[in-house]
Amino acid sequence: MTGIHSTAIIDPKAQLDSSVSVGPYSVIGPHIRVGAGTTIGAHCVIEGHTTIGQDNRIFQFNSLGAIPQDKKYAGEPCELVIGDRNTIREFCTFNIGSPGDVGVTRVGDDNWIMAYVHLAHDCQVGNHTIFANNSQLAGHVHVGDWVILGGFTVVHQFVRLGPHSMTAMCALLFADLPPFVMCQGQPAEARSMNFEGLRRRGFSPERISAVKGMHKALYREGLTLDQARTRIDELALDHPEAEPDVQLMSSFLAHTSPQRGIVR
């Protein structure tokens, strides 16, 4: 394995594809699997039961797979699973899961994760997300596809962020952030929908019109959440092309607990 620096310490039981490169002074434990084409920078520590897919770029000074920051954790063999083609910049900390949830912290594919990001135990991150510097996720947070977190965003435990949502810098989330919604503030409040992001992803004018209707129902008409859900369901009749988007929003709102609520 010519890509392994002579100062790296790799447990003989670790399973690294022959094309993996590892930088100076990195430490890789026994229960690690790393797929083809992944590069690991200098001074990284990868431990626990951690699986890393193909073609990831892991920069220097990362800690991946450490035990959760949870006093209830008692050494159970929980996991960290990272998909393919992710970029993980400097000084990130991703913890394994905990027995109090699914036991797995999971990161999908094609995510762009900047420096000093923390993923606590049992976080579930989708695909094509962008986490700006110092984004911090507490335990059990779920992040949908195409979410963008502004720098210094802080997310409370068990909060969910719907697909295509976005936070401004220094946003503080105590409630679920519905799909497509842009938020700002401490605590975060809804400001608009992520229309520009949707256009860049190829959303048609009809689909964007339906998203505007969702925004109006949730934030402009003074409706209760149940009333807004009914109004949103009706949008599929006027915008057939946007039916999957309406279903995405409806499903997300249906799984929001009354105690936590949504960002409004």
Coordinates of N, CA, C and O in Angstrom, one line a residue, residues 19-152:
S19 N -6.0 1.3 -2.8 CA -5.9 2.6 -3.4 C -6.0 3.7 -2.4 O -5.9 4.9 -2.7
V20 N -6.3 3.4 -1.1 CA -6.5 4.4 -0.1 C -5.1 5.0 0.3 O -4.1 4.3 0.3
S21 N -5.1 6.3 0.5 CA -3.9 7.0 1.0 C -4.1 7.5 2.4 O -5.2 8.0 2.7
V22 N -3.1 7.5 3.2 CA -3.2 7.9 4.6 C -1.9 8.8 4.8 O -0.8 8.4 4.6
G23 N -2.2 10.0 5.4 CA -1.1 10.9 5.6 C -0.3 10.7 6.9 O -0.6 9.8 7.7
P24 N 0.7 11.5 7.1 CA 1.6 11.3 8.3 C 0.9 11.4 9.6 O 0.0 12.2 9.8
Y25 N 1.3 10.5 10.5 CA 0.9 10.5 11.9 C -0.6 10.2 12.1 O -1.1 10.5 13.2
S26 N -1.3 9.8 11.1 CA -2.7 9.4 11.4 C -2.8 8.0 12.0 O -1.9 7.2 11.9
V27 N -3.9 7.8 12.8 CA -4.1 6.6 13.6 C -5.4 6.0 13.1 O -6.4 6.6 13.2
I28 N -5.4 4.7 12.7 CA -6.6 4.0 12.3 C -6.7 2.7 13.0 O -5.8 1.9 13.1
G29 N -7.9 2.5 13.7 CA -8.1 1.4 14.6 C -8.5 0.1 13.9 O -8.6 0.1 12.6
P30 N -8.8 -0.9 14.6 CA -9.0 -2.3 14.1 C -10.3 -2.5 13.4 O -10.4 -3.3 12.5
H31 N -11.4 -1.7 13.7 CA -12.7 -2.0 13.2 C -13.1 -1.0 12.1 O -14.2 -0.5 12.0
I32 N -12.1 -0.6 11.3 CA -12.3 0.4 10.3 C -12.3 -0.2 8.9 O -11.4 -1.1 8.6
R33 N -13.2 0.2 8.0 CA -13.2 -0.2 6.6 C -13.2 1.1 5.8 O -14.1 2.0 6.0
V34 N -12.4 1.2 4.8 CA -12.3 2.4 3.9 C -12.3 1.9 2.5 O -11.5 1.1 2.1
G35 N -13.1 2.5 1.7 CA -13.3 2.1 0.3 C -12.3 2.8 -0.6 O -11.5 3.7 -0.3
A36 N -12.4 2.3 -1.9 CA -11.4 2.7 -2.9 C -11.4 4.2 -3.1 O -12.4 4.9 -3.1
G37 N -10.2 4.8 -3.4 CA -10.0 6.2 -3.8 C -10.1 7.2 -2.7 O -10.0 8.4 -2.9
T38 N -10.4 6.8 -1.5 CA -10.5 7.7 -0.3 C -9.1 8.2 0.1 O -8.2 7.4 0.2
T39 N -9.0 9.4 0.4 CA -7.7 10.0 0.9 C -7.9 10.5 2.3 O -8.9 11.2 2.6
I40 N -7.0 10.2 3.2 CA -7.0 10.6 4.6 C -5.8 11.4 4.9 O -4.7 10.9 4.7
G41 N -6.0 12.6 5.4 CA -4.9 13.5 5.6 C -4.1 13.2 6.8 O -4.2 12.1 7.5
A42 N -3.2 14.1 7.2 CA -2.3 13.9 8.3 C -3.0 14.1 9.6 O -4.0 14.9 9.7
H43 N -2.5 13.4 10.6 CA -3.0 13.7 12.0 C -4.4 13.4 12.2 O -5.1 14.0 13.0
C44 N -5.0 12.5 11.5 CA -6.4 12.1 11.7 C -6.4 10.9 12.6 O -5.5 10.0 12.7
V45 N -7.5 10.8 13.4 CA -7.8 9.6 14.2 C -9.1 9.0 13.8 O -10.1 9.7 13.9
I46 N -9.1 7.8 13.3 CA -10.3 7.1 12.9 C -10.4 5.8 13.7 O -9.6 4.9 13.7
E47 N -11.5 5.7 14.6 CA -11.6 4.7 15.5 C -13.0 4.1 15.6 O -13.8 4.4 14.7
G48 N -13.3 3.3 16.6 CA -14.6 2.7 16.7 C -14.9 1.8 15.5 O -14.0 1.3 14.8
H49 N -16.2 1.4 15.4 CA -16.7 0.7 14.3 C -17.1 1.6 13.2 O -18.2 2.1 13.1
T50 N -16.2 2.0 12.3 CA -16.4 3.0 11.3 C -16.2 2.5 9.9 O -15.2 1.8 9.6
T51 N -17.2 2.8 9.1 CA -17.1 2.4 7.6 C -17.1 3.6 6.8 O -18.0 4.5 7.0
I52 N -16.2 3.8 5.9 CA -16.0 4.9 5.0 C -16.0 4.4 3.6 O -15.3 3.5 3.2
G53 N -16.9 5.0 2.8 CA -17.0 4.6 1.4 C -15.9 5.0 0.5 O -14.8 5.3 0.9
Q54 N -16.2 5.2 -0.8 CA -15.3 5.4 -1.9 C -15.1 6.9 -2.2 O -16.1 7.7 -2.0
D55 N -13.9 7.3 -2.6 CA -13.6 8.6 -3.1 C -14.0 9.8 -2.2 O -14.4 10.8 -2.6
N56 N -13.8 9.5 -0.9 CA -13.9 10.6 0.1 C -12.6 11.4 0.2 O -11.5 10.8 0.1
R57 N -12.7 12.7 0.5 CA -11.5 13.5 0.8 C -11.5 13.9 2.2 O -12.3 14.8 2.6
I58 N -10.7 13.3 3.1 CA -10.7 13.6 4.5 C -9.5 14.4 4.8 O -8.4 13.8 4.7
F59 N -9.6 15.6 5.2 CA -8.5 16.5 5.4 C -7.8 16.2 6.7 O -8.3 15.4 7.5
Q60 N -6.8 16.9 7.0 CA -6.0 16.7 8.2 C -6.8 17.1 9.5 O -7.7 17.8 9.5
F61 N -6.3 16.4 10.6 CA -6.8 16.8 12.0 C -8.3 16.5 12.2 O -9.0 17.2 12.9
N62 N -8.8 15.4 11.7 CA -10.2 15.0 11.9 C -10.2 13.8 12.9 O -9.3 13.0 13.0
S63 N -11.3 13.8 13.7 CA -11.6 12.7 14.7 C -12.9 12.1 14.3 O -14.0 12.7 14.4
L64 N -12.8 10.8 13.8 CA -14.0 10.1 13.2 C -14.2 8.8 14.0 O -13.2 8.0 14.1
G65 N -15.4 8.6 14.5 CA -15.7 7.3 15.2 C -15.4 7.2 16.6 O -15.5 6.1 17.2
A66 N -15.2 8.4 17.3 CA -15.0 8.3 18.7 C -16.3 8.0 19.4 O -17.4 8.2 18.9
I67 N -16.2 7.6 20.7 CA -17.4 7.3 21.4 C -18.3 8.5 21.6 O -17.8 9.7 21.6
P68 N -19.6 8.4 21.8 CA -20.5 9.5 21.9 C -20.3 10.3 23.2 O -19.8 9.7 24.2
Q69 N -20.6 11.5 23.1 CA -20.5 12.4 24.3 C -21.8 12.2 25.1 O -22.6 13.1 25.2
D70 N -22.0 11.0 25.6 CA -23.3 10.6 26.3 C -22.9 9.8 27.5 O -22.3 8.7 27.4
K71 N -23.3 10.3 28.7 CA -22.9 9.6 29.9 C -23.5 8.2 30.0 O -23.1 7.3 30.7
K72 N -24.6 7.9 29.2 CA -25.2 6.6 29.3 C -24.5 5.6 28.4 O -24.8 4.4 28.6
Y73 N -23.6 6.0 27.6 CA -22.9 5.1 26.7 C -22.0 4.2 27.6 O -21.2 4.7 28.4
A74 N -22.0 2.8 27.3 CA -21.3 1.9 28.2 C -20.5 0.9 27.3 O -20.3 -0.2 27.7
G75 N -20.0 1.4 26.2 CA -19.0 0.6 25.4 C -19.7 -0.3 24.3 O -19.0 -1.1 23.8
E76 N -21.0 -0.1 24.1 CA -21.6 -0.9 23.1 C -21.0 -0.7 21.7 O -20.5 0.4 21.4
P77 N -21.0 -1.7 20.8 CA -20.4 -1.6 19.5 C -21.3 -0.8 18.5 O -21.7 -1.4 17.5
C78 N -21.5 0.4 18.7 CA -22.2 1.3 17.8 C -21.3 1.7 16.6 O -20.1 1.5 16.7
E79 N -21.9 2.4 15.6 CA -21.2 2.6 14.4 C -21.2 4.0 13.9 O -22.1 4.8 14.3
L80 N -20.3 4.3 13.0 CA -20.3 5.5 12.2 C -20.2 5.0 10.7 O -19.3 4.2 10.4
V81 N -21.1 5.4 9.9 CA -21.1 5.0 8.5 C -21.1 6.3 7.6 O -22.0 7.1 7.7
I82 N -20.1 6.4 6.8 CA -19.9 7.5 5.9 C -19.9 7.0 4.4 O -19.3 6.0 4.1
G83 N -20.7 7.6 3.6 CA -20.9 7.2 2.2 C -19.8 7.5 1.3 O -18.6 7.5 1.7
D84 N -20.1 7.9 0.0 CA -19.1 8.1 -1.0 C -19.0 9.6 -1.4 O -20.0 10.4 -1.3
R85 N -17.8 10.0 -1.9 CA -17.6 11.3 -2.5 C -17.9 12.5 -1.5 O -18.3 13.5 -2.0
N86 N -17.6 12.3 -0.3 CA -17.8 13.4 0.7 C -16.4 14.1 0.8 O -15.4 13.5 0.8
T87 N -16.5 15.4 1.1 CA -15.4 16.2 1.5 C -15.5 16.6 2.9 O -16.6 17.2 3.3
I88 N -14.6 16.3 3.7 CA -14.6 16.5 5.2 C -13.4 17.4 5.5 O -12.2 16.9 5.5
R89 N -13.6 18.6 5.8 CA -12.4 19.5 6.0 C -11.9 19.4 7.4 O -12.3 18.5 8.2
E90 N -11.0 20.3 7.8 CA -10.2 20.1 9.0 C -11.0 20.2 10.3 O -12.0 20.9 10.4
F91 N -10.5 19.4 11.3 CA -11.0 19.5 12.7 C -12.5 19.2 12.9 O -13.1 19.7 13.8
C92 N -13.0 18.3 12.1 CA -14.3 17.8 12.3 C -14.3 16.6 13.3 O -13.4 15.9 13.4
T93 N -15.5 16.5 14.0 CA -15.6 15.4 15.0 C -17.0 14.7 14.7 O -18.0 15.3 14.8
F94 N -16.9 13.5 14.3 CA -18.1 12.7 14.0 C -18.1 11.5 15.0 O -17.1 10.7 15.0
N95 N -19.1 11.4 15.9 CA -19.1 10.3 16.9 C -20.0 9.2 16.4 O -20.8 9.3 15.5
I96 N -19.7 8.0 16.9 CA -20.5 6.8 16.6 C -21.9 7.0 17.2 O -22.2 7.9 18.0
G97 N -22.8 6.1 16.9 CA -24.2 6.1 17.5 C -24.2 5.7 18.9 O -23.2 5.4 19.6
S98 N -25.5 5.6 19.4 CA -25.6 5.2 20.8 C -26.7 4.1 20.9 O -27.6 4.1 20.0
P99 N -26.8 3.3 21.9 CA -27.8 2.2 22.0 C -29.2 2.8 22.3 O -30.2 2.1 22.1
G100 N -29.3 4.1 22.6 CA -30.6 4.7 22.9 C -31.3 5.1 21.6 O -32.5 5.5 21.6
D101 N -30.7 4.8 20.4 CA -31.3 5.1 19.1 C -31.0 4.0 18.2 O -31.0 2.8 18.6
V102 N -30.8 4.3 16.9 CA -30.5 3.2 16.0 C -29.1 2.7 16.1 O -28.7 1.6 15.5
G103 N -28.2 3.3 16.9 CA -26.9 2.9 17.1 C -25.9 3.2 16.0 O -24.8 2.7 16.0
V104 N -26.3 4.0 15.0 CA -25.5 4.4 13.9 C -25.6 5.9 13.6 O -26.7 6.4 13.5
T105 N -24.4 6.5 13.5 CA -24.4 7.9 13.0 C -24.1 7.7 11.5 O -23.1 7.0 11.2
R106 N -24.9 8.4 10.7 CA -24.8 8.1 9.2 C -24.6 9.4 8.4 O -25.4 10.3 8.7
V107 N -23.7 9.4 7.5 CA -23.5 10.5 6.5 C -23.6 9.9 5.1 O -23.0 8.9 4.8
G108 N -24.4 10.5 4.3 CA -24.7 9.9 3.0 C -23.6 10.2 2.0 O -22.4 10.1 2.3
D109 N -24.0 10.6 0.7 CA -23.0 10.8 -0.3 C -23.0 12.3 -0.8 O -23.9 13.0 -0.6
D110 N -21.8 12.6 -1.3 CA -21.6 13.9 -2.0 C -21.9 15.1 -1.1 O -22.5 16.1 -1.5
N111 N -21.5 15.0 0.1 CA -21.7 16.1 1.1 C -20.4 16.9 1.2 O -19.3 16.4 1.0
W112 N -20.5 18.2 1.4 CA -19.4 19.2 1.5 C -19.4 19.7 2.9 O -20.3 20.5 3.3
I113 N -18.5 19.2 3.8 CA -18.5 19.5 5.2 C -17.3 20.3 5.5 O -16.2 19.8 5.4
M114 N -17.5 21.5 6.0 CA -16.3 22.4 6.2 C -15.8 22.2 7.6 O -16.2 21.3 8.4
A115 N -14.8 23.1 8.0 CA -14.0 22.8 9.2 C -14.8 23.0 10.5 O -15.8 23.7 10.5
Y116 N -14.4 22.2 11.5 CA -14.9 22.3 12.8 C -16.4 21.9 13.0 O -17.1 22.3 13.9
V117 N -16.9 21.1 12.1 CA -18.2 20.6 12.2 C -18.3 19.5 13.1 O -17.4 18.6 13.1
H118 N -19.3 19.4 14.0 CA -19.5 18.3 14.9 C -20.8 17.6 14.6 O -21.9 18.2 14.5
L119 N -20.7 16.3 14.4 CA -21.9 15.4 14.3 C -22.0 14.5 15.5 O -21.1 13.7 15.7
A120 N -22.9 14.8 16.4 CA -23.1 14.0 17.6 C -23.7 12.6 17.3 O -24.0 12.3 16.1
H121 N -23.8 11.8 18.3 CA -24.3 10.4 18.1 C -25.7 10.3 17.5 O -26.5 11.2 17.7
D122 N -25.8 9.4 16.6 CA -27.1 9.1 15.9 C -27.6 10.1 15.0 O -28.8 10.1 14.6
C123 N -26.8 11.1 14.6 CA -27.2 12.0 13.5 C -27.3 11.3 12.2 O -26.6 10.3 11.9
Q124 N -28.3 11.7 11.4 CA -28.5 11.1 10.1 C -28.5 12.2 9.1 O -29.4 13.0 9.1
V125 N -27.5 12.2 8.3 CA -27.2 13.2 7.3 C -27.4 12.6 5.9 O -26.9 11.6 5.6
G126 N -28.2 13.3 5.0 CA -28.5 12.8 3.7 C -27.4 13.0 2.7 O -26.2 12.9 3.0
N127 N -27.8 13.4 1.5 CA -26.9 13.6 0.4 C -26.9 15.0 -0.1 O -27.8 15.8 0.0
H128 N -25.8 15.4 -0.7 CA -25.6 16.7 -1.3 C -25.8 17.9 -0.4 O -26.3 19.0 -0.8
T129 N -25.5 17.7 0.9 CA -25.6 18.8 1.8 C -24.3 19.7 1.9 O -23.3 19.2 1.4
I130 N -24.5 20.9 2.4 CA -23.3 21.8 2.6 C -23.4 22.2 4.1 O -24.4 22.8 4.5
F131 N -22.4 21.9 4.9 CA -22.3 22.4 6.3 C -21.1 23.4 6.3 O -20.0 23.0 6.2
A132 N -21.4 24.7 6.5 CA -20.4 25.7 6.6 C -19.6 25.5 8.0 O -20.0 24.8 8.9
N133 N -18.5 26.3 8.1 CA -17.6 26.1 9.2 C -18.4 26.3 10.6 O -19.2 27.1 10.8
N134 N -18.0 25.4 11.5 CA -18.5 25.4 12.9 C -20.0 25.1 13.0 O -20.6 25.4 14.0
S135 N -20.6 24.4 12.0 CA -22.0 23.9 12.2 C -21.9 22.8 13.3 O -21.0 22.0 13.3
Q136 N -22.9 22.8 14.2 CA -22.8 21.9 15.3 C -24.2 21.2 15.5 O -25.2 21.9 15.7
L137 N -24.2 19.9 15.4 CA -25.4 19.1 15.5 C -25.3 18.3 16.8 O -24.4 17.5 17.0
A138 N -26.4 18.4 17.6 CA -26.5 17.6 18.8 C -27.0 16.2 18.4 O -27.2 15.9 17.2
G139 N -27.2 15.4 19.4 CA -27.6 14.0 19.1 C -28.9 13.8 18.4 O -29.8 14.6 18.6
H140 N -29.0 12.8 17.6 CA -30.3 12.4 17.0 C -30.9 13.4 16.0 O -32.1 13.3 15.7
V141 N -30.1 14.3 15.5 CA -30.6 15.2 14.5 C -30.6 14.6 13.1 O -29.7 13.8 12.7
H142 N -31.7 14.8 12.4 CA -31.8 14.3 11.0 C -31.8 15.4 10.0 O -32.5 16.4 10.1
V143 N -30.9 15.3 9.0 CA -30.7 16.3 8.0 C -31.0 15.7 6.6 O -30.4 14.8 6.2
G144 N -32.0 16.3 5.9 CA -32.4 15.8 4.6 C -31.4 16.2 3.5 O -30.5 16.9 3.7
D145 N -31.7 15.7 2.3 CA -30.9 16.0 1.2 C -30.9 17.5 0.8 O -31.9 18.1 1.0
W146 N -29.8 17.9 0.3 CA -29.6 19.3 -0.2 C -29.8 20.4 0.8 O -30.0 21.6 0.5
V147 N -29.7 20.1 2.1 CA -29.7 21.1 3.1 C -28.4 21.9 3.1 O -27.3 21.3 2.9
I148 N -28.5 23.2 3.4 CA -27.4 24.0 3.6 C -27.4 24.7 5.0 O -28.4 25.3 5.3
L149 N -26.3 24.5 5.7 CA -26.2 25.1 7.1 C -25.2 26.2 7.0 O -24.1 26.0 6.6
G150 N -25.6 27.4 7.4 CA -24.7 28.5 7.4 C -23.7 28.4 8.6 O -23.9 27.6 9.5
G151 N -22.6 29.1 8.5 CA -21.6 29.0 9.5 C -22.1 29.2 10.9 O -23.0 30.1 11.2
F152 N -21.6 28.4 11.9 CA -22.0 28.6 13.3 C -23.5 28.2 13.6 O -24.0 28.6 14.6

